[in-house]
Amino acid sequence: MQGWTPNAHGEAFLANNDLSKSMRHAARPLMVFRQFLTLEDGSFLKKGQSKLITRVSKVAASGYDATSTDMARTPETTVTFTQTTCTVYLRRMSIPWTGLLENVSQFDPNNVDAVALRDDMAETLNKLAAVPFTSCKLKYTPTGSTVAPTGTWATGGTVSATATRHIQIWDMKQIKRTMGETYLIPKYDGKNFVSIMPDFSLGQLFDEEEVQEGLRYGKPEALFAGEMKQYDGVRYMLDNSAMTSAMGATSYYGEGVVFGHDAVVEVITKPEELRRKLSVDYGEDQGVGWFYTGGFAETQPVATARHVKIVHITSV
């Protein structure tokens, strides 16, 4: 618990003769991943800890392949229903303080600590939202050389190759085309896929002369929080909190994810909120905390066409 007596947390800095009137908080990232989740409709309060997300397959037989003639019965087909389990958990953190600290501090501990906890809440939920993206089944690894690049795919959720170079725009073109033509992944906004990468991964792509020339005359609209560039059918987002740029155990940069529409679902039992502590010591024990009960899950945790939605760029 925080008190007025100086200790390792530095509470005594909350009041002194030359105290700055501005409180500076440590930088925290935006909730980049979470803005791309599909929120399940309805309230899940008091409905159990595991939620079943129902998926519907494409039709077993297409009307394109069925030739109809007059007087013949209309062809019939079926769809298959499968389910994904999304488990909700309680996430929380708090900061307590004493009544003396609140009485003598020039700053209101409630306001100071609430900002720090709010930022921790945002970073925590962003990291949790990123887990289904990076644990997807479809993996891609840049291989070959810079002048003769190749790419290696894995479909079982386990990386099968070691990166032998940094990521290039060549890789992103191969990924985009494979997502569209081979796996038939729907684009996120109807026109573009979305990629989320850390700084050094993005730097490997945007420093290429081809990309610089392509962006010179374009004027893409940055509509998503954290959006950096839009190039060749992919909208690039920056996030440094949930991934590192190094691919696997290598020193090559390129870690990231690329995805289409409805890739990850969020189930909320109790939305995130800040709560003031209820004192049990006549007001001498104060505090504030954040609370969230919910969960995240990949909507289609497979690597088959028309179902898979995410590609994870990584390495062993």
Tab-separated table of C-alpha atoms in Angstrom:
chain	number	residue	atom	x	y	z
A	1	MET	CA	0.000	0.000	0.000
A	2	GLN	CA	1.199	3.500	-0.773
A	3	GLY	CA	1.795	5.760	2.247
A	4	TRP	CA	3.388	9.122	2.921
A	5	THR	CA	6.562	7.647	4.405
A	6	PRO	CA	9.211	7.688	1.638
A	7	ASN	CA	9.798	4.243	0.193
A	8	ALA	CA	10.770	2.540	-3.043
A	9	HIS	CA	7.704	3.895	-4.845
A	10	GLY	CA	8.682	7.521	-4.265
A	11	GLU	CA	5.391	8.751	-2.816
A	12	ALA	CA	7.197	11.610	-1.055
A	13	PHE	CA	7.695	13.238	-4.451
A	14	LEU	CA	3.990	14.069	-4.422
A	15	ALA	CA	4.734	17.206	-2.373
A	16	ASN	CA	7.855	19.333	-1.906
A	17	ASN	CA	8.888	22.965	-2.146
A	18	ASP	CA	9.646	22.936	-5.867
A	19	LEU	CA	7.050	20.428	-7.060
A	20	SER	CA	6.148	20.742	-10.726
A	21	LYS	CA	2.463	21.342	-11.362
A	22	SER	CA	2.459	18.781	-14.168
A	23	MET	CA	2.383	15.054	-13.531
A	24	ARG	CA	4.099	13.075	-16.309
A	25	HIS	CA	2.983	9.526	-16.889
A	26	ALA	CA	4.926	6.747	-18.573
A	27	ALA	CA	4.024	6.292	-22.227
A	28	ARG	CA	1.586	3.501	-23.079
A	29	PRO	CA	0.514	2.256	-26.523
A	30	LEU	CA	-2.925	2.578	-28.071
A	31	MET	CA	-5.235	-0.414	-28.151
A	32	VAL	CA	-4.328	-1.194	-31.753
A	33	PHE	CA	-5.261	-4.885	-31.849
A	34	ARG	CA	-8.517	-4.517	-29.957
A	35	GLN	CA	-10.068	-2.123	-32.478
A	36	PHE	CA	-10.107	-4.947	-35.057
A	37	LEU	CA	-12.064	-7.453	-32.970
A	38	THR	CA	-15.621	-8.521	-33.667
A	39	LEU	CA	-17.670	-7.894	-30.539
A	40	GLU	CA	-20.229	-10.596	-29.841
A	41	ASP	CA	-23.744	-9.186	-29.537
A	42	GLY	CA	-25.674	-9.323	-26.316
A	43	SER	CA	-24.789	-9.483	-22.649
A	44	PHE	CA	-22.990	-12.569	-21.335
A	45	LEU	CA	-23.389	-11.709	-17.658
A	46	LYS	CA	-24.363	-14.764	-15.588
A	47	LYS	CA	-24.165	-17.106	-18.585
A	48	GLY	CA	-21.123	-19.198	-17.708
A	49	GLN	CA	-17.407	-18.785	-18.285
A	50	SER	CA	-17.145	-20.449	-21.709
A	51	LYS	CA	-19.012	-19.058	-24.699
A	52	LEU	CA	-19.573	-21.004	-27.909
A	53	ILE	CA	-19.088	-19.047	-31.135
A	54	THR	CA	-20.994	-20.724	-33.981
A	55	ARG	CA	-19.474	-20.821	-37.474
A	56	VAL	CA	-21.295	-21.630	-40.702
A	57	SER	CA	-19.517	-23.232	-43.673
A	58	LYS	CA	-20.083	-22.419	-47.319
A	59	VAL	CA	-22.694	-24.516	-49.113
A	60	ALA	CA	-21.605	-28.088	-49.821
A	61	ALA	CA	-22.707	-27.844	-53.462
A	62	SER	CA	-22.754	-24.636	-55.461
A	63	GLY	CA	-25.508	-23.528	-57.800
A	64	TYR	CA	-22.764	-22.809	-60.340
A	65	ASP	CA	-22.146	-26.544	-60.702
A	66	ALA	CA	-25.814	-27.567	-60.812
A	67	THR	CA	-27.441	-27.506	-64.232
A	68	SER	CA	-31.193	-27.007	-63.933
A	69	THR	CA	-33.688	-28.071	-66.565
A	70	ASP	CA	-37.395	-27.472	-66.843
A	71	MET	CA	-39.594	-29.852	-64.814
A	72	ALA	CA	-36.586	-31.057	-62.764
A	73	ARG	CA	-36.538	-30.690	-59.016
A	74	THR	CA	-34.542	-27.799	-57.579
A	75	PRO	CA	-31.102	-28.954	-56.387
A	76	GLU	CA	-30.586	-29.035	-52.642
A	77	THR	CA	-27.471	-28.691	-50.531
A	78	THR	CA	-26.399	-28.232	-46.921
A	79	VAL	CA	-24.140	-26.144	-44.725
A	80	THR	CA	-22.059	-27.363	-41.782
A	81	PHE	CA	-22.097	-25.759	-38.347
A	82	THR	CA	-19.029	-25.803	-36.105
A	83	GLN	CA	-18.192	-23.958	-32.906
A	84	THR	CA	-15.250	-22.160	-31.319
A	85	THR	CA	-14.969	-21.828	-27.555
A	86	CYS	CA	-14.159	-18.438	-26.063
A	87	THR	CA	-13.349	-18.499	-22.351
A	88	VAL	CA	-13.774	-15.335	-20.299
A	89	TYR	CA	-11.456	-14.411	-17.434
A	90	LEU	CA	-11.258	-11.710	-14.788
A	91	ARG	CA	-8.431	-9.218	-15.295
A	92	ARG	CA	-7.747	-6.511	-12.727
A	93	MET	CA	-5.143	-4.297	-11.044
A	94	SER	CA	-5.304	-1.681	-8.286
A	95	ILE	CA	-3.254	0.921	-6.415
A	96	PRO	CA	-3.990	1.558	-2.712
A	97	TRP	CA	-2.970	4.610	-0.658
A	98	THR	CA	-3.371	5.915	2.867
A	99	GLY	CA	-5.582	8.692	4.155
A	100	LEU	CA	-2.495	10.689	5.165
A	101	LEU	CA	-1.139	10.596	1.626
A	102	GLU	CA	-4.464	11.872	0.303
A	103	ASN	CA	-4.575	14.664	2.901
A	104	VAL	CA	-1.054	16.072	2.467
A	105	SER	CA	-0.384	15.437	-1.214
A	106	GLN	CA	-0.633	18.404	-3.586
A	107	PHE	CA	-1.965	16.003	-6.200
A	108	ASP	CA	-5.091	13.908	-5.852
A	109	PRO	CA	-3.865	10.284	-5.699
A	110	ASN	CA	-7.166	9.163	-7.178
A	111	ASN	CA	-6.560	11.164	-10.351
A	112	VAL	CA	-2.848	10.348	-10.600
A	113	ASP	CA	-3.255	6.621	-10.065
A	114	ALA	CA	-6.388	6.408	-12.211
A	115	VAL	CA	-4.443	7.625	-15.254
A	116	ALA	CA	-1.669	5.079	-14.681
A	117	LEU	CA	-4.186	2.265	-14.183
A	118	ARG	CA	-6.192	3.312	-17.218
A	119	ASP	CA	-3.062	3.041	-19.351
A	120	ASP	CA	-2.183	-0.340	-17.844
A	121	MET	CA	-5.696	-1.534	-18.615
A	122	ALA	CA	-5.359	-0.451	-22.246
A	123	GLU	CA	-1.993	-2.163	-22.673
A	124	THR	CA	-3.145	-5.341	-20.943
A	125	LEU	CA	-6.272	-5.710	-23.074
A	126	ASN	CA	-4.293	-4.915	-26.227
A	127	LYS	CA	-1.794	-7.692	-25.460
A	128	LEU	CA	-4.590	-10.152	-24.680
A	129	ALA	CA	-6.344	-9.255	-27.923
A	130	ALA	CA	-3.112	-9.923	-29.845
A	131	VAL	CA	-2.758	-13.520	-28.611
A	132	PRO	CA	-5.345	-15.093	-30.989
A	133	PHE	CA	-3.693	-13.274	-33.913
A	134	THR	CA	-0.202	-14.627	-33.233
A	135	SER	CA	-1.416	-18.131	-32.287
A	136	CYS	CA	-3.216	-18.669	-35.606
A	137	LYS	CA	-2.672	-21.773	-37.729
A	138	LEU	CA	-1.328	-20.160	-40.903
A	139	LYS	CA	2.347	-19.133	-40.658
A	140	TYR	CA	4.702	-17.505	-43.157
A	141	THR	CA	8.505	-17.250	-42.994
A	142	PRO	CA	10.742	-15.163	-45.303
A	143	THR	CA	13.419	-17.458	-46.744
A	144	GLY	CA	15.884	-17.389	-49.615
A	145	SER	CA	18.058	-14.302	-50.043
A	146	THR	CA	17.420	-10.598	-50.490
A	147	VAL	CA	18.069	-10.789	-54.234
A	148	ALA	CA	16.291	-14.134	-54.670
A	149	PRO	CA	13.558	-14.196	-52.021
A	150	THR	CA	11.330	-17.158	-51.274
A	151	GLY	CA	8.682	-17.790	-48.656
A	152	THR	CA	7.782	-20.864	-46.608
A	153	TRP	CA	4.222	-21.566	-45.421
A	154	ALA	CA	3.067	-23.733	-42.509
A	155	THR	CA	-0.563	-24.669	-41.889
A	156	GLY	CA	-0.518	-26.501	-38.563
A	157	GLY	CA	0.108	-23.598	-36.228
A	158	THR	CA	3.776	-24.519	-35.776
A	159	VAL	CA	6.489	-22.642	-37.667
A	160	SER	CA	8.402	-24.950	-40.011
A	161	ALA	CA	11.241	-22.764	-41.279
A	162	THR	CA	13.939	-20.372	-40.096
A	163	ALA	CA	14.037	-16.864	-41.551
A	164	THR	CA	17.145	-16.197	-43.655
A	165	ARG	CA	16.582	-12.482	-44.342
A	166	HIS	CA	14.565	-9.449	-43.321
A	167	ILE	CA	11.006	-9.111	-44.585
A	168	GLN	CA	10.563	-7.359	-47.946
A	169	ILE	CA	7.624	-5.859	-49.797
A	170	TRP	CA	7.949	-8.936	-52.034
A	171	ASP	CA	6.773	-11.050	-49.090
A	172	MET	CA	3.770	-8.817	-48.446
A	173	LYS	CA	2.707	-9.122	-52.073
A	174	GLN	CA	2.981	-12.922	-51.895
A	175	ILE	CA	1.037	-13.007	-48.634
A	176	LYS	CA	-1.692	-10.715	-49.947
A	177	ARG	CA	-2.153	-12.688	-53.166
A	178	THR	CA	-2.131	-16.035	-51.360
A	179	MET	CA	-4.685	-14.790	-48.839
A	180	GLY	CA	-6.938	-13.616	-51.636
A	181	GLU	CA	-6.605	-16.320	-54.283
A	182	THR	CA	-5.639	-19.472	-52.390
A	183	TYR	CA	-7.381	-19.018	-49.059
A	184	LEU	CA	-10.205	-16.724	-50.220
A	185	ILE	CA	-9.929	-14.526	-47.123
A	186	PRO	CA	-12.358	-11.577	-47.226
A	187	LYS	CA	-10.647	-8.178	-47.053
A	188	TYR	CA	-11.094	-6.287	-43.813
A	189	ASP	CA	-12.780	-3.191	-45.269
A	190	GLY	CA	-13.806	-4.691	-48.598
A	191	LYS	CA	-10.704	-3.296	-50.326
A	192	ASN	CA	-7.669	-3.968	-48.147
A	193	PHE	CA	-6.193	-6.455	-45.728
A	194	VAL	CA	-4.776	-5.116	-42.459
A	195	SER	CA	-1.271	-5.758	-41.145
A	196	ILE	CA	-0.020	-4.988	-37.636
A	197	MET	CA	3.730	-4.826	-37.099
A	198	PRO	CA	6.303	-3.290	-34.737
A	199	ASP	CA	8.551	-0.395	-35.800
A	200	PHE	CA	11.563	-2.252	-37.185
A	201	SER	CA	9.370	-4.640	-39.185
A	202	LEU	CA	7.592	-1.686	-40.808
A	203	GLY	CA	10.925	0.001	-41.391
A	204	GLN	CA	12.138	-2.923	-43.497
A	205	LEU	CA	9.136	-2.442	-45.793
A	206	PHE	CA	8.798	1.329	-45.993
A	207	ASP	CA	12.500	1.988	-46.528
A	208	GLU	CA	12.421	0.131	-49.843
A	209	GLU	CA	12.689	2.382	-52.892
A	210	GLU	CA	9.662	0.759	-54.553
A	211	VAL	CA	7.448	1.589	-51.599
A	212	GLN	CA	8.806	5.117	-51.304
A	213	GLU	CA	8.000	5.773	-54.951
A	214	GLY	CA	4.555	4.200	-54.638
A	215	LEU	CA	3.683	6.375	-51.656
A	216	ARG	CA	5.031	9.583	-53.153
A	217	TYR	CA	1.863	10.447	-55.038
A	218	GLY	CA	-0.721	8.573	-52.992
A	219	LYS	CA	-2.953	10.144	-50.353
A	220	PRO	CA	-4.387	7.269	-48.304
A	221	GLU	CA	-6.757	8.185	-45.479
A	222	ALA	CA	-5.580	7.053	-42.066
A	223	LEU	CA	-8.832	5.918	-40.499
A	224	PHE	CA	-7.571	3.412	-37.931
A	225	ALA	CA	-5.817	4.339	-34.698
A	226	GLY	CA	-2.114	3.728	-35.221
A	227	GLU	CA	-2.277	3.474	-39.014
A	228	MET	CA	1.046	4.288	-40.687
A	229	LYS	CA	0.754	3.536	-44.400
A	230	GLN	CA	-1.502	2.017	-47.024
A	231	TYR	CA	0.201	0.240	-49.910
A	232	ASP	CA	-0.760	-2.352	-52.520
A	233	GLY	CA	-3.975	-3.475	-50.857
A	234	VAL	CA	-2.669	-3.629	-47.284
A	235	ARG	CA	-3.201	-1.091	-44.503
A	236	TYR	CA	-0.270	-1.067	-42.097
A	237	MET	CA	-0.680	-0.496	-38.364
A	238	LEU	CA	2.034	0.153	-35.782
A	239	ASP	CA	2.069	-1.656	-32.442
A	240	ASN	CA	5.141	-2.118	-30.267
A	241	SER	CA	3.490	-3.604	-27.176
A	242	ALA	CA	2.358	-7.057	-28.266
A	243	MET	CA	5.166	-8.189	-30.591
A	244	THR	CA	8.870	-7.667	-31.214
A	245	SER	CA	10.231	-7.148	-34.718
A	246	ALA	CA	12.717	-10.038	-34.572
A	247	MET	CA	11.295	-13.172	-36.172
A	248	GLY	CA	11.528	-16.085	-33.759
A	249	ALA	CA	15.030	-16.663	-32.452
A	250	THR	CA	16.670	-14.962	-35.434
A	251	SER	CA	18.032	-11.416	-35.743
A	252	TYR	CA	15.970	-10.726	-38.867
A	253	TYR	CA	13.135	-8.201	-38.711
A	254	GLY	CA	9.646	-8.966	-39.978
A	255	GLU	CA	7.386	-10.236	-37.185
A	256	GLY	CA	3.774	-9.261	-37.803
A	257	VAL	CA	0.267	-10.392	-38.681
A	258	VAL	CA	-1.940	-9.864	-41.740
A	259	PHE	CA	-5.660	-10.514	-41.544
A	260	GLY	CA	-9.042	-10.024	-43.143
A	261	HIS	CA	-12.579	-9.471	-41.917
A	262	ASP	CA	-13.932	-11.099	-38.728
A	263	ALA	CA	-10.641	-12.625	-37.614
A	264	VAL	CA	-10.943	-12.508	-33.812
A	265	VAL	CA	-13.977	-12.277	-31.559
A	266	GLU	CA	-14.294	-10.657	-28.130
A	267	VAL	CA	-16.827	-11.795	-25.559
A	268	ILE	CA	-17.496	-9.367	-22.702
A	269	THR	CA	-19.136	-10.416	-19.466
A	270	LYS	CA	-18.322	-7.187	-17.599
A	271	PRO	CA	-16.858	-4.227	-19.564
A	272	GLU	CA	-13.652	-2.617	-18.353
A	273	GLU	CA	-14.106	0.000	-15.662
A	274	LEU	CA	-12.313	1.900	-12.901
A	275	ARG	CA	-13.595	1.393	-9.342
A	276	ARG	CA	-12.874	3.363	-6.170
A	277	LYS	CA	-11.980	1.195	-3.188
A	278	LEU	CA	-14.542	0.823	-0.390
A	279	SER	CA	-12.762	1.677	2.841
A	280	VAL	CA	-12.798	-0.752	5.770
A	281	ASP	CA	-10.644	1.410	8.059
A	282	TYR	CA	-12.742	4.559	8.510
A	283	GLY	CA	-11.482	6.149	5.300
A	284	GLU	CA	-7.781	5.647	6.043
A	285	ASP	CA	-7.413	2.952	3.362
A	286	GLN	CA	-8.090	4.365	-0.087
A	287	GLY	CA	-7.484	3.048	-3.573
A	288	VAL	CA	-8.578	2.689	-7.159
A	289	GLY	CA	-8.502	-0.291	-9.507
A	290	TRP	CA	-9.495	-1.401	-12.982
A	291	PHE	CA	-11.563	-4.499	-13.702
A	292	TYR	CA	-12.536	-6.417	-16.846
A	293	THR	CA	-14.202	-9.777	-17.383
A	294	GLY	CA	-14.090	-11.081	-20.934
A	295	GLY	CA	-12.182	-13.160	-23.438
A	296	PHE	CA	-10.753	-13.286	-26.952
A	297	ALA	CA	-10.718	-16.108	-29.515
A	298	GLU	CA	-9.883	-16.669	-33.173
A	299	THR	CA	-13.149	-17.067	-35.084
A	300	GLN	CA	-11.755	-19.705	-37.449
A	301	PRO	CA	-8.798	-21.515	-35.808
A	302	VAL	CA	-8.006	-23.515	-38.957
A	303	ALA	CA	-5.855	-23.101	-42.061
A	304	THR	CA	-8.344	-24.081	-44.754
A	305	ALA	CA	-9.652	-21.949	-47.584
A	306	ARG	CA	-12.763	-19.805	-46.912
A	307	HIS	CA	-12.287	-20.241	-43.153
A	308	VAL	CA	-8.817	-19.027	-42.155
A	309	LYS	CA	-8.554	-15.260	-41.617
A	310	ILE	CA	-5.022	-14.593	-40.270
A	311	VAL	CA	-1.423	-15.028	-41.398
A	312	HIS	CA	1.343	-14.779	-38.804
A	313	ILE	CA	4.778	-13.793	-40.127
A	314	THR	CA	7.412	-15.395	-37.918
A	315	SER	CA	10.252	-17.906	-37.710
A	316	VAL	CA	11.540	-20.731	-35.530
